[in-house]
Coordinates of C-alpha atoms and ligand atoms in Angstrom, one line a residue:
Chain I
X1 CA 25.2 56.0 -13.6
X2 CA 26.3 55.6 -17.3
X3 CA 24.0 52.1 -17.8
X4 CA 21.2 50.6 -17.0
X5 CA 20.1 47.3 -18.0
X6 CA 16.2 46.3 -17.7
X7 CA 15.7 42.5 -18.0
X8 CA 11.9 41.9 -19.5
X9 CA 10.4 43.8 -21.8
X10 CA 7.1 44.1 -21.0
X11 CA 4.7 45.8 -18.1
X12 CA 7.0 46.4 -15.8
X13 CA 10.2 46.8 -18.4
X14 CA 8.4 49.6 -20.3
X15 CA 7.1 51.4 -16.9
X16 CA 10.8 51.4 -16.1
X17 CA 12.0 53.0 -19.0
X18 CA 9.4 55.5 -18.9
X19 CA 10.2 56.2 -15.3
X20 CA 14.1 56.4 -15.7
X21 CA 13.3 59.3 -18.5
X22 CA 10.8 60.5 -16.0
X23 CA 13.1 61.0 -13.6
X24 CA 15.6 63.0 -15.9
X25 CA 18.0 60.2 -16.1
X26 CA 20.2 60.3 -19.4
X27 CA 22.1 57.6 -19.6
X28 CA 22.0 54.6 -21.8
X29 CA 19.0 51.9 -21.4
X30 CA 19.1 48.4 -22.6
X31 CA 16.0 46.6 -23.0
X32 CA 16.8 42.7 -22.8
X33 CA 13.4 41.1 -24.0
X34 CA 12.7 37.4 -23.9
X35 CA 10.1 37.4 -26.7
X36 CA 9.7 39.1 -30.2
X37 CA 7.3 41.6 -29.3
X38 CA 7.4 45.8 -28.4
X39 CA 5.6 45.7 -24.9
X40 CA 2.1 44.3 -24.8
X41 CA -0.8 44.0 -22.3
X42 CA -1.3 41.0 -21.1
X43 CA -4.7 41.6 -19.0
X44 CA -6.7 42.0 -22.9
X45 CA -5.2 38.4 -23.8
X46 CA -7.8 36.6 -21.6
X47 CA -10.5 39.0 -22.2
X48 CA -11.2 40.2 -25.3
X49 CA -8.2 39.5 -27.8
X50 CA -9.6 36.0 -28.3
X51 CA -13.2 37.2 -27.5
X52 CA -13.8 40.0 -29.7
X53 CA -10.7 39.1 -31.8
X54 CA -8.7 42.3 -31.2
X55 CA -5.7 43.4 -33.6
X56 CA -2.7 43.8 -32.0
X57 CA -2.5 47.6 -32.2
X58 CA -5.1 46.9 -29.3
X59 CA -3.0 45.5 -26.7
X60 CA 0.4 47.3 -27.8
X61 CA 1.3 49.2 -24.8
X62 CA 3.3 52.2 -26.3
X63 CA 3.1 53.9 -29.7
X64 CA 6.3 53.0 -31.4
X65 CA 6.9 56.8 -31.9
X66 CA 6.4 57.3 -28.2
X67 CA 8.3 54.2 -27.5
X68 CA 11.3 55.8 -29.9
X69 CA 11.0 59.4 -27.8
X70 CA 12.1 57.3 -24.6
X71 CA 15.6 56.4 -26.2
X72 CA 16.6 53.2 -25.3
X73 CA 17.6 50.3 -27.1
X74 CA 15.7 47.4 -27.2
X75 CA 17.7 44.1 -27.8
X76 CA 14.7 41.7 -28.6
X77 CA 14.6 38.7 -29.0
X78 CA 17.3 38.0 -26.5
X79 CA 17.3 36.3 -23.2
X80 CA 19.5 37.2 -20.2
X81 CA 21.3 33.8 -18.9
X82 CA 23.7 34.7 -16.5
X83 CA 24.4 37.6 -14.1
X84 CA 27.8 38.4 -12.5
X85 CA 27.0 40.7 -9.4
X86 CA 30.8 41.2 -9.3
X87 CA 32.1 42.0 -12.3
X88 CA 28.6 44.3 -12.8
X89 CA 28.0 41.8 -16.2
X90 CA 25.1 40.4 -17.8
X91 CA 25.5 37.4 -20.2
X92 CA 22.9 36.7 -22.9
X93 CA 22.1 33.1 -24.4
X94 CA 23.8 34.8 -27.8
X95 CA 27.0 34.9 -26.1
X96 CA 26.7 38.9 -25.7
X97 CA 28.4 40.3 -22.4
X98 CA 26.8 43.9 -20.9
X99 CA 28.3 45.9 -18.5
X100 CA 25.8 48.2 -16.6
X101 CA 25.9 50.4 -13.4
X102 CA 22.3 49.7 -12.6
X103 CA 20.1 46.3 -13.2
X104 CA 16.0 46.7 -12.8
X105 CA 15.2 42.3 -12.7
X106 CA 11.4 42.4 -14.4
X107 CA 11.4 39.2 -16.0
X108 CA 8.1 37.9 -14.7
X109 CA 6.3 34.6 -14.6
X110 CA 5.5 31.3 -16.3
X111 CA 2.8 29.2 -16.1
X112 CA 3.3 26.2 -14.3
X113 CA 3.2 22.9 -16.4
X114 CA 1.5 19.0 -15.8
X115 CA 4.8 16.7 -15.5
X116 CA 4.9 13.9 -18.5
X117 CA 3.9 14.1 -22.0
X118 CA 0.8 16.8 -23.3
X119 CA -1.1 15.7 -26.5
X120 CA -2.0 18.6 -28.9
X121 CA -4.5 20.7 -27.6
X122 CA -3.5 21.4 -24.5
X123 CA -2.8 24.8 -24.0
X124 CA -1.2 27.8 -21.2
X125 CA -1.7 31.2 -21.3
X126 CA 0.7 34.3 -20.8
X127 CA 1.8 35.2 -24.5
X128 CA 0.6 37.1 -27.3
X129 CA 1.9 34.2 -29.1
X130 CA -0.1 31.6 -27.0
X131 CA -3.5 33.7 -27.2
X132 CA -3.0 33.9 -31.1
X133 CA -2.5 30.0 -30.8
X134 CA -5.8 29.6 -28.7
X135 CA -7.7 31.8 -30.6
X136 CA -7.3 29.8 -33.7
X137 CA -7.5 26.8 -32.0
X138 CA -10.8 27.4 -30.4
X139 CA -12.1 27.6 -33.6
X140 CA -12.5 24.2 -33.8
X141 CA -12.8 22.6 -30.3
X142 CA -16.3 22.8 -29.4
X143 CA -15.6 21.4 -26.3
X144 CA -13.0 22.8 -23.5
X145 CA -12.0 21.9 -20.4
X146 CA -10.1 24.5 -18.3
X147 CA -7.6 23.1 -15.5
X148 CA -7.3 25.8 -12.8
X149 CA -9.6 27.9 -10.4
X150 CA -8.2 31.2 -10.5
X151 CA -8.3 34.0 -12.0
X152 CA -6.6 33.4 -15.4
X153 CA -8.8 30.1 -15.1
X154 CA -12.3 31.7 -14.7
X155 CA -11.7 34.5 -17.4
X156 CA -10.9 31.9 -20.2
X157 CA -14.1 30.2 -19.2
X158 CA -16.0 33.2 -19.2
X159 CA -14.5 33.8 -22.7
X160 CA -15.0 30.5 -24.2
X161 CA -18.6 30.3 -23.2
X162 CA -18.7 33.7 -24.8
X163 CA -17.8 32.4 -27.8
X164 CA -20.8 29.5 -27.9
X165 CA -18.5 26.9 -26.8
X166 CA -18.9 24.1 -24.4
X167 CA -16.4 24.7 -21.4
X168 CA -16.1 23.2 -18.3
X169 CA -13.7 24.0 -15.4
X170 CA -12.1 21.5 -13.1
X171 CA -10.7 22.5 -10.3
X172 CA -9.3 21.0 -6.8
X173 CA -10.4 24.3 -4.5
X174 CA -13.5 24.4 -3.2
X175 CA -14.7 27.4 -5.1
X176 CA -13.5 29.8 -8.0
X177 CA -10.5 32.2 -7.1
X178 CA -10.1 30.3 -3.6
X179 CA -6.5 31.9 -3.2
X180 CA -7.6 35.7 -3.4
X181 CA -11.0 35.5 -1.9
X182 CA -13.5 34.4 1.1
X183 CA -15.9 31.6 -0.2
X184 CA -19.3 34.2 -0.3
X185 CA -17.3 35.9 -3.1
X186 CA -16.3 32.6 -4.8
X187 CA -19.3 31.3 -4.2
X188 CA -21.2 34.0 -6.2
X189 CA -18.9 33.8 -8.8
X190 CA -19.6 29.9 -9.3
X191 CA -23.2 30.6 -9.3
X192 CA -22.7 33.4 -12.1
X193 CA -20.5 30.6 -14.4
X194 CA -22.8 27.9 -14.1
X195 CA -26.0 30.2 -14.8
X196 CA -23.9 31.3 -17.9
X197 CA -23.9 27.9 -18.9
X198 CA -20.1 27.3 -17.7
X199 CA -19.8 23.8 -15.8
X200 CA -18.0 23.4 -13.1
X201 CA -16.0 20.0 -11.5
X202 CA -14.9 21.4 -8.3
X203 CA -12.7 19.7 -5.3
X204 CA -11.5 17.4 -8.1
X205 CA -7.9 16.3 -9.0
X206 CA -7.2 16.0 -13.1
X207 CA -5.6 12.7 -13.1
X208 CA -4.2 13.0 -16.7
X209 CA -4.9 13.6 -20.7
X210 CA -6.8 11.0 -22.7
X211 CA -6.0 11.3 -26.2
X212 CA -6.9 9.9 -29.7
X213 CA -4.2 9.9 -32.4
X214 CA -2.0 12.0 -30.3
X215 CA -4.3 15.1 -29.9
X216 CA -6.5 15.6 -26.6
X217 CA -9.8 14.0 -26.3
X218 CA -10.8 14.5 -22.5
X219 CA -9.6 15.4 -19.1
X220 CA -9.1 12.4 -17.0
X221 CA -10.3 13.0 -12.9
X222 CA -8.9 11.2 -10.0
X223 CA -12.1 10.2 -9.4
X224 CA -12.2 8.2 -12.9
X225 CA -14.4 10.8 -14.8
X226 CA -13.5 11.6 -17.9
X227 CA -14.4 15.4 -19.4
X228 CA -14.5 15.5 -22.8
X229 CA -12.2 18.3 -24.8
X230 CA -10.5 18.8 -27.9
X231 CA -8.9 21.8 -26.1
X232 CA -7.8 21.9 -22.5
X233 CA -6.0 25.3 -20.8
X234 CA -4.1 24.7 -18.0
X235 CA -4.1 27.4 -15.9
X236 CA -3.0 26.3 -12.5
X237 CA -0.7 29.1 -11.6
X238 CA 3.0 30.5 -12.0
X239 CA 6.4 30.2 -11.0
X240 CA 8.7 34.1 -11.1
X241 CA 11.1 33.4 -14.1
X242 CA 14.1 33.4 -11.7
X243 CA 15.9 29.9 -12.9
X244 CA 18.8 31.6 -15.0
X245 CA 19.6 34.1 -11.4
X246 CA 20.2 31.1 -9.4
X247 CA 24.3 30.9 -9.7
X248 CA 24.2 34.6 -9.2
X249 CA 24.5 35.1 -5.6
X250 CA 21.2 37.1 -5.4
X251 CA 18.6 35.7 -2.9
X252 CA 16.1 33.8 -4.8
X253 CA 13.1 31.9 -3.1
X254 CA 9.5 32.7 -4.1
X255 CA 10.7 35.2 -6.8
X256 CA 13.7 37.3 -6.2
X257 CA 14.1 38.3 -2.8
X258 CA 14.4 42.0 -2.2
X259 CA 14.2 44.2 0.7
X260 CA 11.7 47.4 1.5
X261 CA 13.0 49.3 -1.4
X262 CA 12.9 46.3 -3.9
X263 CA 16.5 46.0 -3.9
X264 CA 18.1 42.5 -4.1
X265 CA 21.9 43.5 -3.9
X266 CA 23.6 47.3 -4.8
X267 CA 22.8 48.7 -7.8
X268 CA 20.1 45.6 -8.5
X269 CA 16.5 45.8 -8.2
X270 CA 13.4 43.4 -9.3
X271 CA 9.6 44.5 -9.9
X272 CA 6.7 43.3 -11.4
X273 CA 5.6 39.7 -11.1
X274 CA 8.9 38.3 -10.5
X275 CA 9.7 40.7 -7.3
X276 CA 9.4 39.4 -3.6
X277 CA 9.7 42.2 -1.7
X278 CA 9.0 43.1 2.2
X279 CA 5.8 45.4 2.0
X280 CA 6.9 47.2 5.3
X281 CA 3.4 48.8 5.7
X282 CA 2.0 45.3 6.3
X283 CA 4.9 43.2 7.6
X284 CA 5.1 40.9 5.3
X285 CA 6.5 39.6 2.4
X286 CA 4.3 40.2 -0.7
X287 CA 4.5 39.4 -4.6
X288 CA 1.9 40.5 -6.6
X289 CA 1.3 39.0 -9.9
X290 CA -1.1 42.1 -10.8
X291 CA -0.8 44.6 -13.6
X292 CA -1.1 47.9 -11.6
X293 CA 1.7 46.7 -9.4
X294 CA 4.1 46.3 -12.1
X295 CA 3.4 49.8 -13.0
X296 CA 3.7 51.2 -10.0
X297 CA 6.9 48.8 -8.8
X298 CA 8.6 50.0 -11.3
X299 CA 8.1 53.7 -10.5
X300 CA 9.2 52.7 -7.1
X301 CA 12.6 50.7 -8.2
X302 CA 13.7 53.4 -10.7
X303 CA 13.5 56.0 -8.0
X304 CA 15.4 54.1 -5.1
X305 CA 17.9 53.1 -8.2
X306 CA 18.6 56.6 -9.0
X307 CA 18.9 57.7 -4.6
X308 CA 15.8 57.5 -3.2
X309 CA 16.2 54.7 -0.1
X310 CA 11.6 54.1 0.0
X311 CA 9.8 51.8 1.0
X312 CA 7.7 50.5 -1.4
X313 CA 4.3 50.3 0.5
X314 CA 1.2 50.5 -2.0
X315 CA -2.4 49.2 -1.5
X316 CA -2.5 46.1 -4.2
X317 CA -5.2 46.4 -7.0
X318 CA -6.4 43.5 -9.2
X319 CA -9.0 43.6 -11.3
X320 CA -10.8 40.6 -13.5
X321 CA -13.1 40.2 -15.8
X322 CA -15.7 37.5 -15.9
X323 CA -18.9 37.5 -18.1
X324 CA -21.3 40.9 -17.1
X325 CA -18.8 41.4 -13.9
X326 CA -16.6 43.2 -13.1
X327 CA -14.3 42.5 -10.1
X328 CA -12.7 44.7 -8.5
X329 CA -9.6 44.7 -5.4
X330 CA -7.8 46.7 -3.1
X331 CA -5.4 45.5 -0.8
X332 CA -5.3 41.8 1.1
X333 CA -7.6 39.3 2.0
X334 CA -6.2 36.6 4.4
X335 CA -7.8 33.7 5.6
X336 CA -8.8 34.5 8.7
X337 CA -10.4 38.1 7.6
X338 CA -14.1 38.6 8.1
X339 CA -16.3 39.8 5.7
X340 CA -18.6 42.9 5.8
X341 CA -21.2 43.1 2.9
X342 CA -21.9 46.6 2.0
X343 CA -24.9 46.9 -0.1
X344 CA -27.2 44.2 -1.3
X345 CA -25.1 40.7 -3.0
X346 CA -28.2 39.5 -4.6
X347 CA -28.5 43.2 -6.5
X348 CA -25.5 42.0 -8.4
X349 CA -23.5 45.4 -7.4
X350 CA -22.2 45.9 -3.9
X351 CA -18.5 46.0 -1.8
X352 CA -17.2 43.4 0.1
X353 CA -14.9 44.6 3.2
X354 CA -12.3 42.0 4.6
X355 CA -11.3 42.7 8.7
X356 CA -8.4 41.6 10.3
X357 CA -7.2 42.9 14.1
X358 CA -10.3 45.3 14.1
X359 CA -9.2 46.8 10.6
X360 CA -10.2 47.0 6.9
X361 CA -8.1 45.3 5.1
X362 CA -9.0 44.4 1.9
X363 CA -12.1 45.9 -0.7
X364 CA -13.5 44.2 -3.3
X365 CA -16.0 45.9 -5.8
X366 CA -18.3 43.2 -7.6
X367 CA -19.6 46.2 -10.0
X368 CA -19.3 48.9 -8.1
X369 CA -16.4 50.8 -9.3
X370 CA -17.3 54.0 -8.0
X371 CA -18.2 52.7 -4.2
X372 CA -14.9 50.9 -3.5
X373 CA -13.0 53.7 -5.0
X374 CA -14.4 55.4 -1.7
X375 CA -13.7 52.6 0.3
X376 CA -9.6 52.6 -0.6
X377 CA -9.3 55.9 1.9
X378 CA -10.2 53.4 4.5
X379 CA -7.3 51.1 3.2
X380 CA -4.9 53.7 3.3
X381 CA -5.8 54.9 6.6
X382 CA -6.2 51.2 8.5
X383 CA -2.5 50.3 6.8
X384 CA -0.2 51.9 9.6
X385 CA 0.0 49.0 12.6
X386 CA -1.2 46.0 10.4
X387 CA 1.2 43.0 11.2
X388 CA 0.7 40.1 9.4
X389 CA 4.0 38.3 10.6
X390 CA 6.2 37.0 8.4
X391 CA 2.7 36.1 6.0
X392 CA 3.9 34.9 2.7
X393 CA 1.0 36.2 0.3
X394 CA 1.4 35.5 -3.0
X395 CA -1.6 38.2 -5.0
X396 CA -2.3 36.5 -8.0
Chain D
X1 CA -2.3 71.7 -22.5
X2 CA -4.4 68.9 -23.7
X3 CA -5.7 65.9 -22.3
X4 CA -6.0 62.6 -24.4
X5 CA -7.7 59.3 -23.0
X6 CA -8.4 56.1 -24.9
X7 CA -11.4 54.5 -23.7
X8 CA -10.7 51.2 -25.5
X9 CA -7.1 51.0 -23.7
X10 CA -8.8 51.8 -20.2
X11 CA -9.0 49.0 -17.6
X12 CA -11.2 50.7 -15.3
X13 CA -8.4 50.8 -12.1
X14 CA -9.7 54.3 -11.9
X15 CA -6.1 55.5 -10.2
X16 CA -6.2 58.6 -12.7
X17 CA -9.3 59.4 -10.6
X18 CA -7.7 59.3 -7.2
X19 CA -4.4 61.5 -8.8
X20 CA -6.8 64.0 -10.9
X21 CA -10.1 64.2 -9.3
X22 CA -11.3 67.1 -11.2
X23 CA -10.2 65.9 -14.4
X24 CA -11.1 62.7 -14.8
X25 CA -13.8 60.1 -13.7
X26 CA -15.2 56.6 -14.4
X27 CA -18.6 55.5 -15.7
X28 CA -20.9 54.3 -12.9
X29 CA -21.4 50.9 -14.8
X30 CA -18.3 49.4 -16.1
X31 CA -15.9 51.9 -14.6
X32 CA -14.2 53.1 -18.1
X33 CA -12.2 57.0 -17.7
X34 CA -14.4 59.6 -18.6
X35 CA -12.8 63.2 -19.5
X36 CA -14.3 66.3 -17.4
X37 CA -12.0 68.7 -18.6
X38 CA -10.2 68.3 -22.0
X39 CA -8.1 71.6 -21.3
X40 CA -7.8 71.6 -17.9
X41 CA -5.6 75.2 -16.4
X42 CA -2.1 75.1 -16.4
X43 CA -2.3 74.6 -12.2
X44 CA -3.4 70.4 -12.7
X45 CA -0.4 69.9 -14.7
X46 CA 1.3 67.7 -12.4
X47 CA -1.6 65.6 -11.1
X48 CA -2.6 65.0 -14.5
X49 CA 1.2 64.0 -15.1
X50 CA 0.6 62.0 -11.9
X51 CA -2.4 60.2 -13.7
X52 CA -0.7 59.5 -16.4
X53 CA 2.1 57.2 -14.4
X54 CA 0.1 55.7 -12.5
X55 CA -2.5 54.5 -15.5
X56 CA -1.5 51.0 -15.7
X57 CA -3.3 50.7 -19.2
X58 CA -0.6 53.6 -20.7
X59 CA -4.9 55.3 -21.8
X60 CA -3.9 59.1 -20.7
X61 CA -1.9 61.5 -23.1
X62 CA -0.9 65.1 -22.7
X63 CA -0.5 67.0 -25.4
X64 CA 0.9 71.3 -25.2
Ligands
FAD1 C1 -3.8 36.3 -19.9 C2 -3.5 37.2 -18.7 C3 -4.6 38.0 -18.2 C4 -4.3 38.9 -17.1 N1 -5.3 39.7 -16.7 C5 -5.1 40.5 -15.6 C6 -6.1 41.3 -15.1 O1 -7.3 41.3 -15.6 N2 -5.9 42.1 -14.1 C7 -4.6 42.2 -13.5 O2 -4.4 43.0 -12.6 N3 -3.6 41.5 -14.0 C8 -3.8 40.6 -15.0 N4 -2.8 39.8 -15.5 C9 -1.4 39.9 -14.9 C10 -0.6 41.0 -15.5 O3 -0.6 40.8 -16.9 C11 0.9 40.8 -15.0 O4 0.8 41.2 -13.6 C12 1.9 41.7 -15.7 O5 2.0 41.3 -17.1 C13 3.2 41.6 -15.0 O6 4.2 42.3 -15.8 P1 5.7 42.0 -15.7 O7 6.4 43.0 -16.6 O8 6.2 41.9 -14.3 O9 5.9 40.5 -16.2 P2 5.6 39.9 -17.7 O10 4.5 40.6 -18.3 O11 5.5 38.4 -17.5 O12 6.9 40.2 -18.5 C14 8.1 39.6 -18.3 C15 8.9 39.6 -19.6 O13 10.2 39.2 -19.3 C16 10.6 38.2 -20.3 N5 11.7 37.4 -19.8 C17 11.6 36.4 -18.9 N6 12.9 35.8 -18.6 C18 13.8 36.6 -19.4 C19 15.2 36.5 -19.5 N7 15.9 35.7 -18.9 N8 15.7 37.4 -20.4 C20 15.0 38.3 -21.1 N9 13.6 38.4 -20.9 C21 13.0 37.6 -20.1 C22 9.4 37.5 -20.6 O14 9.5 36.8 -21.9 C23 8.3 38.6 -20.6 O15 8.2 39.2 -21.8 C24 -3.0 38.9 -16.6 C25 -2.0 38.1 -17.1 C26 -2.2 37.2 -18.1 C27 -1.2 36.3 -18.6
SF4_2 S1 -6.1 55.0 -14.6 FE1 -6.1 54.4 -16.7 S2 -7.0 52.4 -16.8 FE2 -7.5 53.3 -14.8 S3 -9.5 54.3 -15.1 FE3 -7.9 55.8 -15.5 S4 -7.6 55.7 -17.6 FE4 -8.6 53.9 -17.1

């Protein structure tokens, strides 16, 4: 293997550059990096970049003298638009042509988008480039409206009320972070926004923007309601940056469709947000739009790259924070899981375990780091003979 | 051999605690990486090289 080509340059880009070297390969790397930036952390942009106004030294992910020891070139900005499996040949919107010998797919997500026209002020979230935008923005929009439930949703609240502002969330699930968790959790995490002075419009639809002089004014409900804003993020989830793969020949459906090892065709693997894979200890197909995985994914691609043949078969981890709390994952929750408190949920520190078929499968630490650390043994162990059937779980 | 950690980078996923149990653990409250050893022996090398691939915040160095 002479080239390799990574496609993404960020989590899950760098942590396979870092485990090529690792690994003692010594070929030639290409980094092909959508934006302008050396890789970046996206977790700090909904937390304290905007709250505490970090520099960006802060989220940078790699020294640039570290990031120089690893040897590879980075071609940034530059954006991979077409893939010829065949003739082993990547194509860049420049008009560039790359041959390689290996291709590592971590091109990630973007946030999905309201169809029709968006006044100023409405905003999404996943770039260094968009949080520098919201910062400076929030400056003056005393109110806020936030469009989404989940995860990316809740932390921008949580943020925004940090900052003295006016927020309020609107959402059309029953409770906060509905698609990762049973309704005690997201129950307790409503309770925690709204006594933080966070409002909350739930089991609502947004029914469009009002506007005055063509920048946002309020959030229109289905229901005729109208919440003011001067600022509105919309975070109602993603969709794996997969469009410019589609004439390709490699299977594409929820992401990019790979097997066990994370391979989508010989010599061609995907990780990090973007990557569907089949999670063999669970039987099912997972993709995991969580910052751990794209670390470890990676690991797990550049191996099976370079000869290995694994299955890729972690525990998942997420993490959020939200106001004084800190959230903490391992593993799956699905619908049908019951939930085992351990420790006391009004003490504001305890573990919920998810069962499903007589096992633990998922943890999640609501401050208590140390406790479900213990609990992820359990996880491990309970893993072998879990058969979720053809589940499509989206973590994210 | 040296170990390095950046509290400020640290996300609290505690997974260099689960690869290098004697060498690194997380505060009770917020769950940030706290060093036990700074020059741990020569025998941890690799599970402190495992830490450090596994940290998904990049907040573990080695130095010689
Ligand atoms: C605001 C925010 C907060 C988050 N907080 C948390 C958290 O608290 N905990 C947690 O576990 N996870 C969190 N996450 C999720 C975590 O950041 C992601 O899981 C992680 O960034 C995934 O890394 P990735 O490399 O797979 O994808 P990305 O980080 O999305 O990187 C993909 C890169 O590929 C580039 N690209 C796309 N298409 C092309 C192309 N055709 N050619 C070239 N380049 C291309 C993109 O521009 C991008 O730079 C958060 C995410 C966001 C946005
Ligand atoms: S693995 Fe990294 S991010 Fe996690 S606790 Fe350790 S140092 Fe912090």
């Amino acid at each position: 293997m002479r080239t390799v080509i990574v496609v993404g340059g960020s989590a899950a880009g760098l942590a396979a550059v870092q485990a090529l070297r690792a690994e003692g390969y010594r070929g030639r790397i290409l980094v092909v990096g959508a934006e302008p930036h050396l890789p970046y952390d996206r977790p700090p942009l909904s937390k304290g970049f905007i709250a505490d106004n970090l520099p960006f030294e802060h989220v940078r992910l790699s020294e640039p003298a570290l990031l120089n020891e690893l040897g590879a070139e980075w071609l940034i900005p530059a954006r991979a638009c077409e893939l010829d499996l065949d003739r082993r040949m990547l194509r860049l919107e420049a008009g560039d042509r790359l041959g390689f010998d290996g291709l590592i797919l971590a091109t990630g997500v973007s946030p999905r988008v309201f169809p029709g026209p968006r006044p100023n002020g409405v905003y999404t979230l996943r770039s260094l480039d968009d949080a520098a935008a919201l910062r400076t923005a929030l400056g003056s929009a005393p109110q806020v409206a936030v469009i989404g439930t989940g995860v990316l949703g809740m932390e921008f609240a949580a943020t925004a009320r940090k900052l003295g502002l006016d927020v309020t969330v609107i959402g059309n699930a029953p409770h906060p972070l509905a698609r990762q968790f049973p309704a005690a959790i997201g129950n307790l995490l409503a309770a925690r926004h709204r006594a933080a002075g966070v409002m909350l419009r739930l089991e609502v639809q947004v029914a469009g923007f009002e506007e005055k002089g063509g920048h946002l004014s309020g959030v229109r409900l289905a229901d005729g309601d109208i919440v003011p804003a001067e600022l509105a993020l919309v975070a109602i989830g993603s969709q794996p940056d997969v469009d410019w793969l589609r004439t390709s020949g490699l299977p594409i459906g929820d992401g990019i469709l790979c097997d066990a090892c994370c391979r989508a065709a010989p010599g061609v693997y995907a990780a990090g947000d973007v990557a569907s894979w089949w999670h063999s200890g669970y039987g099912a197909r997972l993709r995991i739009e969580h910052r751990m995985n794209a670390t470890e994914q990676a690991g797990a691609t550049v191996k099976n790259l370079l000869g290995a043949a694994e299955d890729f078969r972690p525990i998942p981890f997420m993490w959020s924070d939200q106001h004084d709390i800190k959230l903490q994952s391992y593993g799956i929750f699905p619908d049908d899981g019951e939930v085992e408190i351990e420790g006391d949920m009004a003490s504001g520190r305890f573990v919920a375990l998810c069962h499903n078929q007589g096992r633990v499968v998922g943890a999640l630490g609501w401050n208590a780091v140390k406790a479900l650390r213990q609990s992820r043994m359990r996880l491990v162990e309970a893993m072998e003979g879990i058969r979720l059937d053809e589940l499509q779980l989206t973590v994210g | 051999m040296r170990v390095l950690i950046e509290q400020a980078r640290c996300c609290g996923a505690g997974q260099c605690v689960l690869a290098a149990p004697d060498i690194f653990d997380q505060r009770e409250e917020d769950g940030i990486v706290i060093l036990l050893q700074e020059n741990p022996p020569e025998e941890s090398r690799a599970d402190v090289l495992q830490a450090i691939k596994v940290c998904p915040a990049l907040a573990i160095r080695l130095e010689d």
